[in-house]
mmCIF file of C-alpha atoms and ligand atoms in Angstrom:
data_model
loop_
_atom_site.group_PDB
_atom_site.id
_atom_site.type_symbol
_atom_site.label_atom_id
_atom_site.label_comp_id
_atom_site.label_asym_id
_atom_site.label_seq_id
_atom_site.Cartn_x
_atom_site.Cartn_y
_atom_site.Cartn_z
ATOM 1 C CA UNK A 7 22.406 -31.722 -11.914
ATOM 2 C CA UNK A 8 19.643 -29.178 -11.742
ATOM 3 C CA UNK A 9 16.199 -30.141 -10.518
ATOM 4 C CA UNK A 10 14.469 -27.953 -13.076
ATOM 5 C CA UNK A 11 15.013 -27.721 -16.824
ATOM 6 C CA UNK A 12 14.580 -24.286 -18.387
ATOM 7 C CA UNK A 13 11.224 -25.436 -19.793
ATOM 8 C CA UNK A 14 10.058 -26.367 -16.298
ATOM 9 C CA UNK A 15 11.226 -23.023 -14.923
ATOM 10 C CA UNK A 16 9.155 -21.242 -17.576
ATOM 11 C CA UNK A 17 6.157 -23.513 -16.975
ATOM 12 C CA UNK A 18 6.134 -22.713 -13.259
ATOM 13 C CA UNK A 19 6.366 -18.989 -13.962
ATOM 14 C CA UNK A 20 3.562 -19.389 -16.469
ATOM 15 C CA UNK A 21 1.363 -21.113 -13.857
ATOM 16 C CA UNK A 22 1.995 -18.295 -11.381
ATOM 17 C CA UNK A 23 1.305 -15.527 -13.918
ATOM 18 C CA UNK A 24 -2.071 -17.190 -14.602
ATOM 19 C CA UNK A 25 -3.104 -16.596 -10.994
ATOM 20 C CA UNK A 26 -4.695 -13.158 -11.149
ATOM 21 C CA UNK A 27 -3.281 -11.797 -7.907
ATOM 22 C CA UNK A 28 -4.160 -8.188 -8.668
ATOM 23 C CA UNK A 29 -3.879 -6.488 -5.275
ATOM 24 C CA UNK A 30 -5.558 -9.580 -3.787
ATOM 25 C CA UNK A 31 -5.613 -13.405 -4.018
ATOM 26 C CA UNK A 32 -1.936 -13.737 -3.059
ATOM 27 C CA UNK A 33 -3.027 -16.787 -1.052
ATOM 28 C CA UNK A 34 -3.564 -18.685 -4.324
ATOM 29 C CA UNK A 35 0.044 -17.972 -5.298
ATOM 30 C CA UNK A 36 1.190 -18.987 -1.809
ATOM 31 C CA UNK A 37 -0.701 -22.295 -2.058
ATOM 32 C CA UNK A 38 0.803 -23.023 -5.471
ATOM 33 C CA UNK A 39 4.334 -22.424 -4.180
ATOM 34 C CA UNK A 40 3.651 -24.364 -0.988
ATOM 35 C CA UNK A 41 2.646 -27.421 -3.049
ATOM 36 C CA UNK A 42 5.886 -27.091 -4.974
ATOM 37 C CA UNK A 43 7.895 -26.843 -1.740
ATOM 38 C CA UNK A 44 6.057 -29.854 -0.295
ATOM 39 C CA UNK A 45 7.241 -32.002 -3.204
ATOM 40 C CA UNK A 46 10.809 -31.247 -2.153
ATOM 41 C CA UNK A 47 10.296 -31.609 1.614
ATOM 42 C CA UNK A 48 10.649 -27.896 2.305
ATOM 43 C CA UNK A 49 8.653 -26.674 5.289
ATOM 44 C CA UNK A 50 6.539 -23.599 4.664
ATOM 45 C CA UNK A 51 3.822 -21.639 6.334
ATOM 46 C CA UNK A 52 0.962 -19.619 4.859
ATOM 47 C CA UNK A 53 0.214 -16.655 7.095
ATOM 48 C CA UNK A 54 -3.009 -14.751 6.572
ATOM 49 C CA UNK A 55 -2.601 -10.960 6.278
ATOM 50 C CA UNK A 56 -5.098 -8.752 8.137
ATOM 51 C CA UNK A 57 -7.338 -11.795 8.773
ATOM 52 C CA UNK A 58 -8.132 -11.978 5.090
ATOM 53 C CA UNK A 59 -9.368 -15.193 3.453
ATOM 54 C CA UNK A 60 -7.594 -14.402 0.209
ATOM 55 C CA UNK A 61 -4.481 -12.442 1.190
ATOM 56 C CA UNK A 62 -1.503 -14.172 2.751
ATOM 57 C CA UNK A 63 2.272 -14.285 3.036
ATOM 58 C CA UNK A 64 4.293 -17.456 2.538
ATOM 59 C CA UNK A 65 7.431 -18.214 4.544
ATOM 60 C CA UNK A 66 9.654 -21.212 3.771
ATOM 61 C CA UNK A 67 13.029 -22.168 5.196
ATOM 62 C CA UNK A 68 15.911 -24.478 4.494
ATOM 63 C CA UNK A 69 18.984 -25.059 6.632
ATOM 64 C CA UNK A 70 19.269 -24.204 10.305
ATOM 65 C CA UNK A 71 20.797 -21.708 12.695
ATOM 66 C CA UNK A 72 22.721 -18.585 11.833
ATOM 67 C CA UNK A 73 23.594 -16.747 9.743
ATOM 68 C CA UNK A 74 20.144 -16.167 8.268
ATOM 69 C CA UNK A 75 19.771 -14.913 4.725
ATOM 70 C CA UNK A 76 16.355 -13.418 3.957
ATOM 71 C CA UNK A 77 15.152 -13.549 0.366
ATOM 72 C CA UNK A 78 11.905 -11.886 -0.562
ATOM 73 C CA UNK A 79 9.499 -11.100 -3.359
ATOM 74 C CA UNK A 80 5.896 -9.982 -3.555
ATOM 75 C CA UNK A 81 3.072 -12.077 -4.994
ATOM 76 C CA UNK A 82 0.657 -9.281 -5.957
ATOM 77 C CA UNK A 83 0.638 -7.466 -9.278
ATOM 78 C CA UNK A 84 -0.833 -4.157 -10.396
ATOM 79 C CA UNK A 85 -3.958 -3.909 -12.551
ATOM 80 C CA UNK A 86 -3.664 -4.361 -16.297
ATOM 81 C CA UNK A 87 -4.866 -0.831 -17.053
ATOM 82 C CA UNK A 88 -6.454 -0.442 -20.483
ATOM 83 C CA UNK A 89 -6.782 -3.999 -21.821
ATOM 84 C CA UNK A 90 -7.163 -2.750 -25.404
ATOM 85 C CA UNK A 91 -3.611 -1.495 -25.398
ATOM 86 C CA UNK A 92 -2.204 -4.956 -24.594
ATOM 87 C CA UNK A 93 -0.931 -7.047 -27.511
ATOM 88 C CA UNK A 94 -0.775 -10.135 -25.277
ATOM 89 C CA UNK A 95 -3.171 -11.696 -22.814
ATOM 90 C CA UNK A 96 -1.992 -10.263 -19.483
ATOM 91 C CA UNK A 97 -2.592 -13.425 -17.470
ATOM 92 C CA UNK A 98 -1.179 -15.897 -19.946
ATOM 93 C CA UNK A 99 2.611 -15.975 -20.199
ATOM 94 C CA UNK A 100 3.419 -15.634 -23.912
ATOM 95 C CA UNK A 101 6.824 -15.871 -25.554
ATOM 96 C CA UNK A 102 7.574 -13.611 -28.527
ATOM 97 C CA UNK A 103 10.080 -14.136 -31.375
ATOM 98 C CA UNK A 104 12.859 -12.512 -29.379
ATOM 99 C CA UNK A 105 12.615 -14.828 -26.389
ATOM 100 C CA UNK A 106 10.725 -12.372 -24.229
ATOM 101 C CA UNK A 107 8.014 -13.686 -21.909
ATOM 102 C CA UNK A 108 5.044 -11.308 -21.710
ATOM 103 C CA UNK A 109 2.430 -11.118 -18.982
ATOM 104 C CA UNK A 110 1.395 -9.069 -15.971
ATOM 105 C CA UNK A 111 4.019 -9.700 -13.302
ATOM 106 C CA UNK A 112 6.540 -11.160 -15.783
ATOM 107 C CA UNK A 113 8.978 -8.511 -14.558
ATOM 108 C CA UNK A 114 7.320 -7.056 -11.434
ATOM 109 C CA UNK A 115 7.852 -9.489 -9.985
ATOM 110 C CA UNK A 116 6.590 -13.005 -10.378
ATOM 111 C CA UNK A 117 9.786 -13.959 -12.244
ATOM 112 C CA UNK A 118 11.836 -12.776 -9.256
ATOM 113 C CA UNK A 119 9.656 -14.444 -6.626
ATOM 114 C CA UNK A 120 9.515 -17.734 -8.553
ATOM 115 C CA UNK A 121 13.282 -17.634 -9.223
ATOM 116 C CA UNK A 122 13.896 -17.369 -5.470
ATOM 117 C CA UNK A 123 11.572 -20.310 -4.769
ATOM 118 C CA UNK A 124 13.251 -22.459 -7.425
ATOM 119 C CA UNK A 125 16.714 -21.575 -6.096
ATOM 120 C CA UNK A 126 15.621 -22.689 -2.633
ATOM 121 C CA UNK A 127 14.557 -26.068 -4.058
ATOM 122 C CA UNK A 128 17.773 -26.427 -6.090
ATOM 123 C CA UNK A 129 19.914 -25.793 -3.003
ATOM 124 C CA UNK A 130 17.847 -28.141 -0.848
ATOM 125 C CA UNK A 131 18.032 -30.971 -3.387
ATOM 126 C CA UNK A 132 21.742 -30.490 -4.077
ATOM 127 C CA UNK A 133 22.483 -30.434 -0.353
ATOM 128 C CA UNK A 134 25.019 -27.666 -0.838
ATOM 129 C CA UNK A 135 24.097 -25.592 2.210
ATOM 130 C CA UNK A 136 26.688 -26.319 4.906
ATOM 131 C CA UNK A 137 25.537 -23.808 7.515
ATOM 132 C CA UNK A 138 22.930 -21.160 8.172
ATOM 133 C CA UNK A 139 19.357 -20.661 7.052
ATOM 134 C CA UNK A 140 17.698 -19.309 3.940
ATOM 135 C CA UNK A 141 14.336 -17.780 4.774
ATOM 136 C CA UNK A 142 12.094 -17.264 1.750
ATOM 137 C CA UNK A 143 9.430 -14.613 2.382
ATOM 138 C CA UNK A 144 6.792 -14.050 -0.284
ATOM 139 C CA UNK A 145 4.533 -11.138 0.534
ATOM 140 C CA UNK A 146 1.039 -9.805 -0.130
ATOM 141 C CA UNK A 147 0.061 -6.244 -0.904
ATOM 142 C CA UNK A 148 3.438 -4.742 -1.828
ATOM 143 C CA UNK A 149 2.013 -2.586 -4.589
ATOM 144 C CA UNK A 150 -0.287 -0.595 -2.305
ATOM 145 C CA UNK A 151 0.878 -0.422 1.308
ATOM 146 C CA UNK A 152 3.301 -3.335 1.857
ATOM 147 C CA UNK A 153 0.764 -4.818 4.287
ATOM 148 C CA UNK A 154 2.346 -8.268 3.982
ATOM 149 C CA UNK A 155 5.883 -7.073 4.685
ATOM 150 C CA UNK A 156 4.650 -4.977 7.610
ATOM 151 C CA UNK A 157 3.027 -8.079 9.057
ATOM 152 C CA UNK A 158 6.194 -10.190 8.671
ATOM 153 C CA UNK A 159 8.256 -7.459 10.312
ATOM 154 C CA UNK A 160 5.814 -7.122 13.216
ATOM 155 C CA UNK A 161 5.722 -10.894 13.726
ATOM 156 C CA UNK A 162 9.515 -10.963 14.067
ATOM 157 C CA UNK A 163 10.482 -12.775 10.860
ATOM 158 C CA UNK A 164 13.253 -10.238 10.257
ATOM 159 C CA UNK A 165 14.665 -10.198 13.794
ATOM 160 C CA UNK A 166 17.448 -12.724 13.196
ATOM 161 C CA UNK A 167 18.045 -11.951 9.503
ATOM 162 C CA UNK A 168 21.666 -10.998 8.718
ATOM 163 C CA UNK A 169 21.284 -10.017 5.060
ATOM 164 C CA UNK A 170 18.312 -9.454 2.748
ATOM 165 C CA UNK A 171 17.854 -9.813 -0.980
ATOM 166 C CA UNK A 172 14.686 -8.552 -2.662
ATOM 167 C CA UNK A 173 14.207 -9.864 -6.191
ATOM 168 C CA UNK A 174 12.414 -6.794 -7.616
ATOM 169 C CA UNK A 175 13.219 -6.201 -11.302
ATOM 170 C CA UNK A 176 16.656 -4.609 -11.474
ATOM 171 C CA UNK A 177 18.656 -6.860 -13.778
ATOM 172 C CA UNK A 178 20.925 -4.010 -14.862
ATOM 173 C CA UNK A 179 22.162 -2.797 -11.492
ATOM 174 C CA UNK A 180 22.516 -3.717 -7.842
ATOM 175 C CA UNK A 181 20.247 -1.454 -5.805
ATOM 176 C CA UNK A 182 21.384 -0.806 -2.236
ATOM 177 C CA UNK A 183 19.313 2.260 -1.385
ATOM 178 C CA UNK A 184 15.904 3.598 -2.345
ATOM 179 C CA UNK A 185 13.455 6.380 -1.675
ATOM 180 C CA UNK A 186 10.512 6.033 0.664
ATOM 181 C CA UNK A 187 6.959 6.915 -0.171
ATOM 182 C CA UNK A 188 4.136 8.489 1.731
ATOM 183 C CA UNK A 189 0.518 9.395 1.016
ATOM 184 C CA UNK A 190 -1.249 11.902 3.251
ATOM 185 C CA UNK A 191 -4.930 12.779 3.292
ATOM 186 C CA UNK A 192 -5.838 16.247 4.594
ATOM 187 C CA UNK A 193 -9.498 16.649 5.474
ATOM 188 C CA UNK A 194 -11.244 19.917 6.289
ATOM 189 C CA UNK A 195 -14.528 19.730 8.180
ATOM 190 C CA UNK A 196 -17.133 22.493 7.924
ATOM 191 C CA UNK A 197 -20.878 22.854 8.239
ATOM 192 C CA UNK A 198 -23.289 22.865 5.339
ATOM 193 C CA UNK A 199 -25.791 25.645 4.734
ATOM 194 C CA UNK A 200 -27.614 27.218 1.832
ATOM 195 C CA UNK A 201 -25.253 29.523 -0.027
ATOM 196 C CA UNK A 202 -27.696 32.408 0.437
ATOM 197 C CA UNK A 203 -27.140 32.141 4.204
ATOM 198 C CA UNK A 204 -23.453 31.188 4.527
ATOM 199 C CA UNK A 205 -23.327 32.566 8.077
ATOM 200 C CA UNK A 206 -25.318 29.478 9.181
ATOM 201 C CA UNK A 207 -22.563 27.155 7.975
ATOM 202 C CA UNK A 208 -18.805 26.935 7.698
ATOM 203 C CA UNK A 209 -17.135 26.556 4.304
ATOM 204 C CA UNK A 210 -14.718 23.604 4.398
ATOM 205 C CA UNK A 211 -12.983 24.542 1.165
ATOM 206 C CA UNK A 212 -11.361 27.769 2.302
ATOM 207 C CA UNK A 213 -9.166 26.327 5.074
ATOM 208 C CA UNK A 214 -8.073 23.561 2.719
ATOM 209 C CA UNK A 215 -7.098 26.140 0.111
ATOM 210 C CA UNK A 216 -5.134 28.001 2.807
ATOM 211 C CA UNK A 217 -3.518 24.749 3.877
ATOM 212 C CA UNK A 218 -2.323 23.960 0.369
ATOM 213 C CA UNK A 219 -1.017 27.475 -0.084
ATOM 214 C CA UNK A 220 0.936 27.506 3.203
ATOM 215 C CA UNK A 221 2.201 23.969 2.660
ATOM 216 C CA UNK A 222 3.628 24.770 -0.756
ATOM 217 C CA UNK A 223 5.181 27.921 0.642
ATOM 218 C CA UNK A 224 6.794 26.087 3.570
ATOM 219 C CA UNK A 225 8.033 23.278 1.336
ATOM 220 C CA UNK A 226 9.553 25.689 -1.162
ATOM 221 C CA UNK A 227 12.006 26.636 1.597
ATOM 222 C CA UNK A 228 13.112 23.035 2.141
ATOM 223 C CA UNK A 229 16.541 22.619 0.650
ATOM 224 C CA UNK A 230 17.884 19.086 1.199
ATOM 225 C CA UNK A 231 19.443 16.623 -1.136
ATOM 226 C CA UNK A 232 20.901 13.153 -0.861
ATOM 227 C CA UNK A 233 24.060 12.537 -2.912
ATOM 228 C CA UNK A 234 22.646 9.231 -4.067
ATOM 229 C CA UNK A 235 18.867 9.661 -4.108
ATOM 230 C CA UNK A 236 18.538 13.320 -5.050
ATOM 231 C CA UNK A 237 15.804 15.538 -3.608
ATOM 232 C CA UNK A 238 12.570 14.499 -1.929
ATOM 233 C CA UNK A 239 9.349 15.299 -3.788
ATOM 234 C CA UNK A 240 5.916 16.434 -2.640
ATOM 235 C CA UNK A 241 2.835 16.758 -4.822
ATOM 236 C CA UNK A 242 -0.813 17.496 -4.160
ATOM 237 C CA UNK A 243 -2.483 15.099 -6.583
ATOM 238 C CA UNK A 244 -6.204 14.873 -5.737
ATOM 239 C CA UNK A 245 -8.640 17.463 -4.430
ATOM 240 C CA UNK A 246 -12.319 17.066 -3.611
ATOM 241 C CA UNK A 247 -14.930 19.191 -1.881
ATOM 242 C CA UNK A 248 -18.549 20.226 -2.118
ATOM 243 C CA UNK A 249 -21.254 18.685 -4.233
ATOM 244 C CA UNK A 250 -23.601 21.447 -5.259
ATOM 245 C CA UNK A 251 -22.870 24.951 -6.440
ATOM 246 C CA UNK A 252 -25.419 26.663 -4.171
ATOM 247 C CA UNK A 253 -24.498 24.754 -0.988
ATOM 248 C CA UNK A 254 -21.785 25.611 1.489
ATOM 249 C CA UNK A 255 -19.548 22.502 1.530
ATOM 250 C CA UNK A 256 -19.162 20.726 4.853
ATOM 251 C CA UNK A 257 -16.165 18.668 3.772
ATOM 252 C CA UNK A 258 -13.137 19.022 1.548
ATOM 253 C CA UNK A 259 -10.114 16.818 1.182
ATOM 254 C CA UNK A 260 -6.795 16.800 -0.599
ATOM 255 C CA UNK A 261 -4.343 13.937 -1.178
ATOM 256 C CA UNK A 262 -0.583 14.353 -1.322
ATOM 257 C CA UNK A 263 2.133 11.950 -2.462
ATOM 258 C CA UNK A 264 5.679 12.283 -1.208
ATOM 259 C CA UNK A 265 8.911 10.519 -2.179
ATOM 260 C CA UNK A 266 11.223 10.653 0.795
ATOM 261 C CA UNK A 267 14.957 10.409 1.451
ATOM 262 C CA UNK A 268 16.815 9.659 4.697
ATOM 263 C CA UNK A 269 17.753 13.356 5.010
ATOM 264 C CA UNK A 270 14.087 14.378 4.758
ATOM 265 C CA UNK A 271 12.152 11.326 5.801
ATOM 266 C CA UNK A 272 8.521 10.355 6.384
ATOM 267 C CA UNK A 273 8.496 11.655 9.966
ATOM 268 C CA UNK A 274 9.835 14.997 8.779
ATOM 269 C CA UNK A 275 7.041 15.315 6.198
ATOM 270 C CA UNK A 276 4.449 14.430 8.804
ATOM 271 C CA UNK A 277 5.641 17.191 11.096
ATOM 272 C CA UNK A 278 5.717 19.669 8.197
ATOM 273 C CA UNK A 279 2.052 18.870 7.524
ATOM 274 C CA UNK A 280 1.168 19.165 11.209
ATOM 275 C CA UNK A 281 2.950 22.502 11.542
ATOM 276 C CA UNK A 282 0.964 23.887 8.621
ATOM 277 C CA UNK A 283 -2.243 22.448 10.093
ATOM 278 C CA UNK A 284 -1.560 24.282 13.375
ATOM 279 C CA UNK A 285 -0.929 27.471 11.443
ATOM 280 C CA UNK A 286 -4.237 27.265 9.521
ATOM 281 C CA UNK A 287 -6.175 26.224 12.638
ATOM 282 C CA UNK A 288 -5.300 29.533 14.262
ATOM 283 C CA UNK A 289 -8.337 30.830 12.373
ATOM 284 C CA UNK A 290 -11.498 30.252 14.416
ATOM 285 C CA UNK A 291 -13.717 27.353 13.326
ATOM 286 C CA UNK A 292 -11.112 25.575 11.210
ATOM 287 C CA UNK A 293 -11.043 21.805 11.725
ATOM 288 C CA UNK A 294 -8.338 19.964 9.792
ATOM 289 C CA UNK A 295 -7.126 16.361 9.986
ATOM 290 C CA UNK A 296 -3.772 15.155 8.685
ATOM 291 C CA UNK A 297 -3.737 11.418 8.066
ATOM 292 C CA UNK A 298 -0.758 9.551 6.584
ATOM 293 C CA UNK A 299 -2.317 6.437 5.073
ATOM 294 C CA UNK A 300 0.654 5.042 3.170
ATOM 295 C CA UNK A 301 3.948 5.260 5.000
ATOM 296 C CA UNK A 302 7.014 3.448 3.678
ATOM 297 C CA UNK A 303 10.444 4.578 4.810
ATOM 298 C CA UNK A 304 13.447 5.232 2.576
ATOM 299 C CA UNK A 305 16.238 2.642 2.715
ATOM 300 C CA UNK A 306 19.743 3.795 3.293
ATOM 301 C CA UNK A 307 22.676 1.417 3.502
ATOM 302 C CA UNK A 308 26.338 2.118 2.884
ATOM 303 C CA UNK A 309 26.507 -0.323 -0.017
ATOM 304 C CA UNK A 310 29.778 -1.905 1.091
ATOM 305 C CA UNK A 311 28.625 -4.945 3.048
ATOM 306 C CA UNK A 312 30.159 -8.392 2.435
ATOM 307 C CA UNK A 313 26.879 -9.550 0.954
ATOM 308 C CA UNK A 314 26.808 -6.756 -1.628
ATOM 309 C CA UNK A 315 30.446 -7.281 -2.568
ATOM 310 C CA UNK A 316 29.901 -10.998 -3.008
ATOM 311 C CA UNK A 317 26.706 -10.435 -5.022
ATOM 312 C CA UNK A 318 28.472 -7.969 -7.290
ATOM 313 C CA UNK A 319 31.493 -10.143 -8.024
ATOM 314 C CA UNK A 320 29.427 -13.301 -8.540
ATOM 315 C CA UNK A 321 26.966 -11.408 -10.789
ATOM 316 C CA UNK A 322 29.835 -10.092 -12.898
ATOM 317 C CA UNK A 323 31.233 -13.562 -13.499
ATOM 318 C CA UNK A 324 27.820 -15.236 -13.878
ATOM 319 C CA UNK A 325 26.330 -12.741 -16.335
ATOM 320 C CA UNK A 326 29.693 -11.854 -17.850
ATOM 321 C CA UNK A 327 29.269 -8.088 -17.627
ATOM 322 C CA UNK A 328 29.829 -5.330 -15.094
ATOM 323 C CA UNK A 329 27.211 -4.182 -12.573
ATOM 324 C CA UNK A 330 27.068 -0.801 -10.871
ATOM 325 C CA UNK A 331 25.814 -0.284 -7.368
ATOM 326 C CA UNK A 332 22.831 1.976 -7.791
ATOM 327 C CA UNK A 333 19.693 3.492 -6.276
ATOM 328 C CA UNK A 334 16.053 3.622 -7.292
ATOM 329 C CA UNK A 335 13.197 6.056 -6.801
ATOM 330 C CA UNK A 336 10.832 3.097 -6.418
ATOM 331 C CA UNK A 337 9.915 1.728 -2.985
ATOM 332 C CA UNK A 338 10.012 -1.914 -1.914
ATOM 333 C CA UNK A 339 8.994 -4.144 0.987
ATOM 334 C CA UNK A 340 12.400 -3.319 2.485
ATOM 335 C CA UNK A 341 10.743 -0.201 3.940
ATOM 336 C CA UNK A 342 9.199 -2.512 6.544
ATOM 337 C CA UNK A 343 11.528 -5.511 6.465
ATOM 338 C CA UNK A 344 14.533 -3.261 7.207
ATOM 339 C CA UNK A 345 12.906 -1.178 9.921
ATOM 340 C CA UNK A 346 15.330 -2.203 12.669
ATOM 341 C CA UNK A 347 18.447 -2.599 10.512
ATOM 342 C CA UNK A 348 21.321 -0.141 10.414
ATOM 343 C CA UNK A 349 23.364 1.332 7.553
ATOM 344 C CA UNK A 350 25.865 -1.531 7.620
ATOM 345 C CA UNK A 351 23.175 -4.135 6.955
ATOM 346 C CA UNK A 352 23.609 -6.112 3.746
ATOM 347 C CA UNK A 353 20.585 -5.172 1.663
ATOM 348 C CA UNK A 354 20.357 -5.688 -2.024
ATOM 349 C CA UNK A 355 17.602 -5.455 -4.612
ATOM 350 C CA UNK A 356 18.553 -7.501 -7.634
ATOM 351 C CA UNK A 357 16.207 -9.533 -9.780
ATOM 352 C CA UNK A 358 15.178 -10.474 -13.302
ATOM 353 C CA UNK A 359 13.439 -7.860 -15.448
ATOM 354 C CA UNK A 360 14.291 -4.320 -16.422
ATOM 355 C CA UNK A 361 13.094 -1.859 -13.799
ATOM 356 C CA UNK A 362 11.363 0.139 -16.578
ATOM 357 C CA UNK A 363 9.106 -2.852 -17.326
ATOM 358 C CA UNK A 364 7.260 -2.610 -14.019
ATOM 359 C CA UNK A 365 3.563 -1.759 -14.429
ATOM 360 C CA UNK A 366 3.876 -1.492 -18.227
ATOM 361 C CA UNK A 367 1.482 -2.690 -20.891
ATOM 362 C CA UNK A 368 2.887 -5.911 -22.481
ATOM 363 C CA UNK A 369 5.262 -6.224 -19.493
ATOM 364 C CA UNK A 370 7.974 -8.821 -20.161
ATOM 365 C CA UNK A 371 11.060 -10.547 -18.861
ATOM 366 C CA UNK A 372 13.712 -12.119 -21.052
ATOM 367 C CA UNK A 373 13.466 -15.921 -20.811
ATOM 368 C CA UNK A 374 17.262 -16.248 -20.676
ATOM 369 C CA UNK A 375 17.648 -13.657 -17.971
ATOM 370 C CA UNK A 376 14.929 -15.268 -15.854
ATOM 371 C CA UNK A 377 16.382 -18.772 -16.097
ATOM 372 C CA UNK A 378 19.914 -17.460 -15.493
ATOM 373 C CA UNK A 379 18.716 -15.750 -12.323
ATOM 374 C CA UNK A 380 17.536 -19.087 -10.897
ATOM 375 C CA UNK A 381 21.080 -20.437 -11.316
ATOM 376 C CA UNK A 382 22.616 -17.221 -10.024
ATOM 377 C CA UNK A 383 20.540 -17.239 -6.819
ATOM 378 C CA UNK A 384 21.291 -20.931 -6.340
ATOM 379 C CA UNK A 385 25.017 -20.218 -6.378
ATOM 380 C CA UNK A 386 24.910 -16.950 -4.433
ATOM 381 C CA UNK A 387 22.814 -18.068 -1.475
ATOM 382 C CA UNK A 388 24.869 -21.126 -0.575
ATOM 383 C CA UNK A 389 28.144 -19.314 -1.281
ATOM 384 C CA UNK A 390 27.183 -16.490 1.070
ATOM 385 C CA UNK A 391 26.070 -18.756 3.888
ATOM 386 C CA UNK A 392 28.879 -21.313 3.531
ATOM 387 C CA UNK A 393 31.722 -18.789 3.755
HETATM 388 ZN ZN1 ZN B 405 7.434 -4.778 -7.445
#
């Protein structure tokens, strides 16, 4: 007997979608889930992130001892974007004629996070876990910097974890590897002066222009490729400098976004930027700063762990279709949670929702797929730990 009917599963997801945790207020989601866990005697802990009053992670556990299976999802969602282009209210879960549930976070990834929580309760109430621990980790801030996951990693919550499942939307494939991401700010400092007397100042724009030119040139010679993830990418996406046409600008900055692979990772990009900085600073008076402000590593695992094999075969029988092992260009909390894990580690990203639905207007998850995932997780987690 299940604890939750499908209607109750949808109602709980609906409650969580109504909490507007747009890059903040994850604590409200954590408190909602904690109340739910309390009803079923599951211990949990709300852990504030960066001393915030409104941002927090939630960790809950059932079972005891090893092995430890980590299951994780984030509680934040991205902004709605242009509200006029939505056909549904973003923060009210609405079912359409085809059984699709629409709302911000329906796919990315409140359905996944809630499905994990409900599976934990189902397993606890059924008493099916014979050994080991399931550690549920719901995070804050995934969509921007993974601040919540970084905090859990630093506090040691991953130290004893033997396998990790992240329930990001990926209902059509089992993801075992993904790209990293990195944002770097390059700032050029100069000295302002009237443009009729430029010799009294130092123009901050010129070194930045040189920097961009040399960087693109150096990067054009980079020739690396991962068989699975393809090539890394680097793009200058924002540039700012100066505020008045007849003033010498004292500051200019450019922002760059990179998508990284294990063969050309975040550290490698950082040293590329620093090499180019050194090159441009050979000119007298140039003062550049290179500051990586988002830094999430790529994830590389071999994809043939026991956990992945078991997930694949159970998914194929449960959903009655075949599933490929695959990769994604997106980045997840695994960038921090997996920091100390090696290639053999059993990592899998598999959750309700099509990956293409993330961040979309009228975002949705299929009601059937969502409810089936609760049952799937319930079976998988105890099967993996009981073996
Ligand atoms: Zn996500």
